[in-house]
Coordinates of C-alpha atoms in Angstrom, one line a residue:
M1 CA 18.4 -34.5 67.5
N2 CA 14.8 -35.8 67.4
I3 CA 14.9 -39.6 67.2
L4 CA 11.5 -41.2 67.2
P5 CA 10.7 -45.0 67.5
A6 CA 7.9 -46.3 65.4
H7 CA 6.4 -49.6 66.4
Q8 CA 5.3 -51.6 63.5
P9 CA 2.9 -54.6 63.5
P10 CA 4.8 -57.9 63.3
A11 CA 6.3 -58.2 59.8
R12 CA 7.1 -61.4 58.1
P13 CA 10.8 -62.0 58.7
R14 CA 13.3 -61.4 55.9
T15 CA 14.2 -64.5 53.8
F16 CA 17.8 -65.6 54.2
R17 CA 18.9 -68.9 52.7
H18 CA 22.3 -68.6 54.6
Q19 CA 24.1 -70.1 51.6
R20 CA 26.1 -67.2 50.2
I21 CA 26.4 -63.4 50.3
L22 CA 24.9 -61.8 47.3
R23 CA 27.3 -59.1 46.1
I24 CA 26.6 -56.1 43.9
Q25 CA 29.7 -55.2 41.9
L26 CA 30.2 -51.6 41.0
D27 CA 29.3 -52.2 37.3
A28 CA 26.0 -53.8 38.3
Y29 CA 25.3 -51.0 40.7
D30 CA 26.0 -48.3 38.1
R31 CA 23.7 -50.0 35.6
A32 CA 21.0 -50.4 38.3
I33 CA 21.1 -46.6 38.9
E34 CA 20.7 -46.0 35.2
V35 CA 17.9 -48.5 34.9
L36 CA 16.0 -46.9 37.8
A37 CA 16.5 -43.4 36.5
D38 CA 15.3 -44.5 33.0
A39 CA 12.2 -46.1 34.6
V40 CA 11.4 -42.9 36.4
R41 CA 11.7 -40.9 33.2
Q42 CA 9.4 -43.3 31.3
R43 CA 6.7 -42.9 33.9
N44 CA 6.7 -39.1 33.4
W45 CA 6.5 -38.5 37.1
P46 CA 7.2 -34.8 37.8
I47 CA 10.2 -35.6 40.0
A48 CA 11.2 -32.8 42.4
A49 CA 13.8 -34.6 44.5
T50 CA 15.1 -37.8 46.1
I51 CA 15.3 -38.5 49.8
G52 CA 17.9 -41.2 50.6
I53 CA 17.3 -43.3 53.7
A54 CA 20.7 -43.2 55.5
N55 CA 22.9 -45.0 55.4
G56 CA 22.3 -47.5 52.6
G57 CA 20.0 -45.3 50.5
L58 CA 22.3 -42.3 50.3
A59 CA 24.4 -43.5 47.3
P60 CA 21.5 -44.7 45.2
A61 CA 19.5 -41.5 45.9
R62 CA 22.4 -39.3 44.9
G63 CA 23.1 -41.4 41.8
I64 CA 19.5 -41.1 40.7
S65 CA 19.4 -37.4 41.5
E66 CA 22.5 -36.8 39.4
L67 CA 21.0 -38.6 36.4
L68 CA 17.7 -36.8 36.7
H69 CA 19.3 -33.4 37.6
I70 CA 17.3 -32.9 40.8
P71 CA 18.2 -32.2 44.4
S72 CA 18.9 -35.0 46.9
F73 CA 18.1 -34.9 50.6
H74 CA 18.3 -37.5 53.3
V75 CA 16.8 -38.8 56.5
D76 CA 18.3 -41.2 59.1
A77 CA 16.7 -44.5 59.9
K78 CA 17.7 -47.8 61.5
H79 CA 15.9 -51.1 61.7
N80 CA 18.8 -53.5 62.4
P81 CA 20.6 -53.6 65.7
T82 CA 24.0 -54.1 63.9
D83 CA 25.4 -54.2 60.4
A84 CA 26.6 -57.8 60.8
A85 CA 25.4 -60.2 58.1
Y86 CA 22.2 -62.0 58.8
T87 CA 21.2 -59.7 61.6
E88 CA 17.4 -59.9 61.9
A89 CA 15.5 -56.7 62.0
T90 CA 14.2 -55.5 65.4
G91 CA 10.7 -54.8 64.4
T92 CA 11.2 -51.2 65.5
V93 CA 12.4 -48.4 63.2
T94 CA 14.1 -45.5 64.7
Y95 CA 14.4 -42.4 62.6
D96 CA 15.5 -38.8 62.6
L97 CA 13.9 -36.5 60.0
S98 CA 15.9 -33.4 61.1
P99 CA 18.4 -33.7 58.2
L100 CA 15.4 -33.0 56.0
T101 CA 13.1 -30.9 58.1
T102 CA 15.9 -28.3 58.8
R103 CA 16.3 -27.7 55.1
P104 CA 13.9 -24.8 54.1
A105 CA 13.9 -25.9 50.5
T106 CA 12.0 -29.1 51.3
R107 CA 8.9 -27.1 52.4
S108 CA 8.3 -25.9 48.9
L109 CA 8.7 -29.1 47.0
G110 CA 5.8 -30.1 44.7
G111 CA 5.3 -33.0 42.4
T112 CA 6.9 -36.4 43.1
V113 CA 9.6 -37.2 45.6
L114 CA 11.5 -40.5 45.4
V115 CA 12.2 -42.1 48.8
V116 CA 15.2 -44.3 48.1
D117 CA 16.8 -47.2 50.1
D118 CA 19.4 -49.8 49.3
I119 CA 17.1 -52.7 50.3
C120 CA 13.5 -53.2 51.3
G121 CA 13.9 -56.0 53.8
T122 CA 10.6 -56.2 55.6
G123 CA 9.0 -53.0 54.4
A124 CA 9.0 -51.5 57.9
T125 CA 11.3 -48.6 57.1
F126 CA 9.3 -47.4 54.2
A127 CA 6.0 -48.0 56.0
T128 CA 7.2 -46.0 59.0
L129 CA 8.8 -43.1 57.0
L130 CA 6.2 -42.5 54.3
P131 CA 3.5 -41.1 56.6
E132 CA 6.0 -38.9 58.5
L133 CA 7.5 -37.6 55.3
G134 CA 4.0 -36.9 54.0
V135 CA 3.3 -34.7 57.0
H136 CA 6.4 -32.7 56.5
L137 CA 6.3 -32.4 52.7
G138 CA 2.6 -31.7 52.6
P139 CA -0.3 -32.7 50.3
D140 CA 1.2 -31.4 47.1
V141 CA 3.9 -34.0 47.1
A142 CA 3.5 -37.6 45.9
L143 CA 5.9 -40.1 47.5
R144 CA 7.3 -43.0 45.4
T145 CA 9.5 -45.7 46.8
V146 CA 12.7 -47.0 45.1
A147 CA 15.1 -49.7 46.3
L148 CA 18.0 -51.5 44.7
C149 CA 16.8 -54.8 46.3
R150 CA 13.6 -56.2 47.7
N151 CA 13.9 -59.2 50.0
A152 CA 11.7 -62.1 49.0
G153 CA 10.1 -62.1 52.5
S154 CA 9.0 -58.4 52.4
V155 CA 5.3 -57.7 52.7
F156 CA 5.9 -54.3 51.1
D157 CA 6.7 -53.8 47.4
P158 CA 8.5 -50.6 46.5
D159 CA 7.2 -48.7 43.4
L160 CA 10.5 -49.6 41.7
W161 CA 13.3 -52.0 42.5
I162 CA 16.0 -54.1 40.6
W163 CA 16.8 -57.3 42.4
T164 CA 14.6 -59.7 44.4
V165 CA 16.9 -61.4 46.9
D166 CA 16.7 -64.3 49.3
D167 CA 20.0 -63.9 51.1
W168 CA 22.2 -61.2 52.7
V169 CA 23.3 -58.5 50.2
W170 CA 26.7 -56.8 50.1
F171 CA 26.7 -53.3 48.6
P172 CA 29.7 -51.6 46.9
W173 CA 30.1 -49.0 49.7
E174 CA 30.4 -51.6 52.5
P175 CA 33.6 -53.0 54.0
T176 CA 35.4 -55.8 52.1
L177 CA 34.0 -59.3 52.7
A178 CA 36.0 -62.0 54.5
A179 CA 38.0 -64.2 52.1
E180 CA 36.2 -67.4 53.3
T181 CA 32.7 -66.0 52.5
T182 CA 30.8 -67.7 49.7
I183 CA 29.8 -65.0 47.3
E184 CA 27.4 -64.9 44.4
E185 CA 27.4 -61.9 42.1
L186 CA 24.1 -60.3 41.3
P187 CA 23.7 -59.9 37.5
I188 CA 24.0 -56.6 35.7
P189 CA 20.3 -55.6 35.4
S190 CA 18.5 -54.8 32.2
R191 CA 15.1 -53.9 33.6
V192 CA 13.3 -52.6 36.7
R193 CA 10.7 -54.4 38.7
T194 CA 7.5 -52.7 39.8
A195 CA 4.8 -53.1 42.4

């Protein structure tokens, strides 16, 4: 496994109000995937594939791929030292492109590839991966970024996202929250946000 650290310039820290956990219920998540896929169709981007950033970007990338009838690949990346709520990002993104680079089909992609994550917290993960993916995929591929959430403190705007958040987010694929946690449900979305 080839794990490479990428040192990013200091990013503005993510915004956490520490008041509640923002929860995405399954119905809101399903609608978010539909809204994102519809937004991609409306832009007439010639979409060749999605690349989910593991772990959080896997489910949304696969969901969008299913609706657009395109293949889905993934890469591994980590920016938080733990998955515990309110863990501040380290400022260093470690990543492994081998799940993608060992797939021969990715060398012949053309058009647009969607790079998908669950949340754009500081923007460091996208900023680190985009140049590396560009090198692997080549000059015939345009990379577009998609996230379910964008933290209000992020200095990076994905091309498409659904919710702008100011607290920790719980996603449907994560372990159950503790009963004493104050929870606010994110609304079922009707539109996409753009950079």
